[in-house]
Short mmCIF file of C-alpha atoms in Angstrom, two decimals:
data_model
loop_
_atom_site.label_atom_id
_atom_site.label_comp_id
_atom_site.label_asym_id
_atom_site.label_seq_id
_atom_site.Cartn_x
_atom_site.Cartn_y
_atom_site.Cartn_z
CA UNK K 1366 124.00 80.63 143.31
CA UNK K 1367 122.12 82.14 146.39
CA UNK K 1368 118.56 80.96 146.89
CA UNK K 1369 115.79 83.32 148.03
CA UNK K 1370 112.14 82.18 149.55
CA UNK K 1371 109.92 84.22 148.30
CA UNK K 1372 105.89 84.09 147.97
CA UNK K 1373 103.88 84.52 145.43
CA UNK K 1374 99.80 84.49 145.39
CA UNK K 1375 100.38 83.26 148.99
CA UNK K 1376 102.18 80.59 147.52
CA UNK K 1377 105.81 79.68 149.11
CA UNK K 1378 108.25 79.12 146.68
CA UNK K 1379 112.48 78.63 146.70
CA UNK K 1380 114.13 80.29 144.02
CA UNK K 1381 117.50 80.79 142.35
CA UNK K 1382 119.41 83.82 142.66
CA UNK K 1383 122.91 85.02 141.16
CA UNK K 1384 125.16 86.90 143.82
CA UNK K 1385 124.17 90.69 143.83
CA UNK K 1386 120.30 90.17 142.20
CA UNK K 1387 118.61 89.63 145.24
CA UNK K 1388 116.93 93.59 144.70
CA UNK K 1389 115.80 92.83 140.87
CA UNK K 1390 114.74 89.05 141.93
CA UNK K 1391 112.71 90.68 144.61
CA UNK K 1392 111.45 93.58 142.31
CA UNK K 1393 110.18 90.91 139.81
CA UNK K 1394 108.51 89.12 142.46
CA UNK K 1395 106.84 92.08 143.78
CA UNK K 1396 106.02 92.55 140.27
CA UNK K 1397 104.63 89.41 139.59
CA UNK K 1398 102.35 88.95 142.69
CA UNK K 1399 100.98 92.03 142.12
CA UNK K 1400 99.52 91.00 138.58
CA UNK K 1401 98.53 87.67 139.61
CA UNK K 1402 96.39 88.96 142.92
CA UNK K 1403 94.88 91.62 140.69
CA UNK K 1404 94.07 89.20 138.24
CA UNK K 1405 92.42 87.05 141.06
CA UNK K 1406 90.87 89.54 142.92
CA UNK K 1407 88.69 90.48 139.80
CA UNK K 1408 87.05 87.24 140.43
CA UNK K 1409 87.24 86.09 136.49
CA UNK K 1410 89.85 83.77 136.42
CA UNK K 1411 90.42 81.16 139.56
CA UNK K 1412 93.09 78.66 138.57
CA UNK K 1413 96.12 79.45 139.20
CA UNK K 1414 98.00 78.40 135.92
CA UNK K 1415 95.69 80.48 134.19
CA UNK K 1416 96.22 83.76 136.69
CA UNK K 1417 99.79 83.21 136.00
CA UNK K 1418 99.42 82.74 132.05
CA UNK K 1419 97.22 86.12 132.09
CA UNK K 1420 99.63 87.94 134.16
CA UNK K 1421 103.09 86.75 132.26
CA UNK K 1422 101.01 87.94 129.02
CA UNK K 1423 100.27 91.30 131.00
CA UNK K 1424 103.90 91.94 132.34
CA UNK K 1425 105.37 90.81 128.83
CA UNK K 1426 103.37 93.25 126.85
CA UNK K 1427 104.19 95.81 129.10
CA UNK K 1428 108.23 95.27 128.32
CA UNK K 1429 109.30 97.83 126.43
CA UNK K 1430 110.49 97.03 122.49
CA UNK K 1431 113.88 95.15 122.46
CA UNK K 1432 116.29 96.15 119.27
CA UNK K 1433 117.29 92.47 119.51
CA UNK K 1434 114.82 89.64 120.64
CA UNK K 1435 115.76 85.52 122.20
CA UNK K 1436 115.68 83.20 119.08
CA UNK K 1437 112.79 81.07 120.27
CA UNK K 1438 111.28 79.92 116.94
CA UNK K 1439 107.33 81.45 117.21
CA UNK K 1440 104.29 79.43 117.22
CA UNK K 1441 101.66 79.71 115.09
CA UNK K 1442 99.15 81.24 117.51
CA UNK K 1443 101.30 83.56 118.36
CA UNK K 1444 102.14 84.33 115.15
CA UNK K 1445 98.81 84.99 114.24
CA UNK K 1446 98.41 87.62 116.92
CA UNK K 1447 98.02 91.10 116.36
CA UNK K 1448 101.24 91.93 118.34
CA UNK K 1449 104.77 92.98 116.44
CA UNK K 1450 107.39 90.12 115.95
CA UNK K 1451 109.92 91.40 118.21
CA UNK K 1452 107.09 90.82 120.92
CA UNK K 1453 105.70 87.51 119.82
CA UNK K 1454 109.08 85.96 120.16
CA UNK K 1455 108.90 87.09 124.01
CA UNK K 1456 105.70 86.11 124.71
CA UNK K 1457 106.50 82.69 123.27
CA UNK K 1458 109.52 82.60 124.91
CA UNK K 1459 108.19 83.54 128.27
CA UNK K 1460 105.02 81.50 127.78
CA UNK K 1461 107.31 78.20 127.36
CA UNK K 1462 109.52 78.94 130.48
CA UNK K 1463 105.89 79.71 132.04
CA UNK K 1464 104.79 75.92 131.51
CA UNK K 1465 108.44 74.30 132.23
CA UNK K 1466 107.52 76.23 135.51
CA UNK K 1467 104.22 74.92 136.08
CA UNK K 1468 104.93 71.46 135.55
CA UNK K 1469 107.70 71.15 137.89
CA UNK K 1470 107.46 70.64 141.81
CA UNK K 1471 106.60 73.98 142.16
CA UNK K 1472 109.46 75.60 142.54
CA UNK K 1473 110.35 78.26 139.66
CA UNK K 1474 113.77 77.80 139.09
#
């Protein structure tokens, strides 16, 4: 597996990469800084965890409908959301990889 430095919110940080995704690695990066500095730049929100928490929720409920979704069993706060079920699975899903992330040494993968 190739790694990749990449930076996101200013923030250096060394990630995994399988051979031939370096363009969609970068593309989600690109993606990804781009809602957490708009987040930030707002001026609402200054932690980081939370930027990042605001702007996986933005990027996942701009992901188009799935016919099939991961089988992460759904929490209840998300299951109380007004959002369909194919789409509170992902958020779930995304939100726990989101704080495996977070707790780590920094590094994403």
């Amino acid at each position: 597996m190739k790694q990749l430095e990449v930076q996101i919110m200013g923030q250096t940080y060394l990630l995994g990469c399988p051979e031939g995704g370096e363009a969609r690695l970068l593309e989600a990066v690109e993606r990804v800084d781009t809602a957490m500095c708009k987040i930030r730049d707002a001026g609402k929100v200054r932690a980081r965890d939370r930027i990042a928490v605001l702007a996986a929720l933005n990027l996942a409920f701009d992901v188009p409908e799935r016919a099939t979704a991961p089988s992460v069993p759904t929490s209840a706060a998300a299951a109380s959301a007004d959002v369909a079920p194919d789409s509170q699975v992902l958020l779930v899903s995304l939100l726990e990889r989101l704080d495996e992330a977070l707790n780590e040494d920094g590094r994403l993968i």
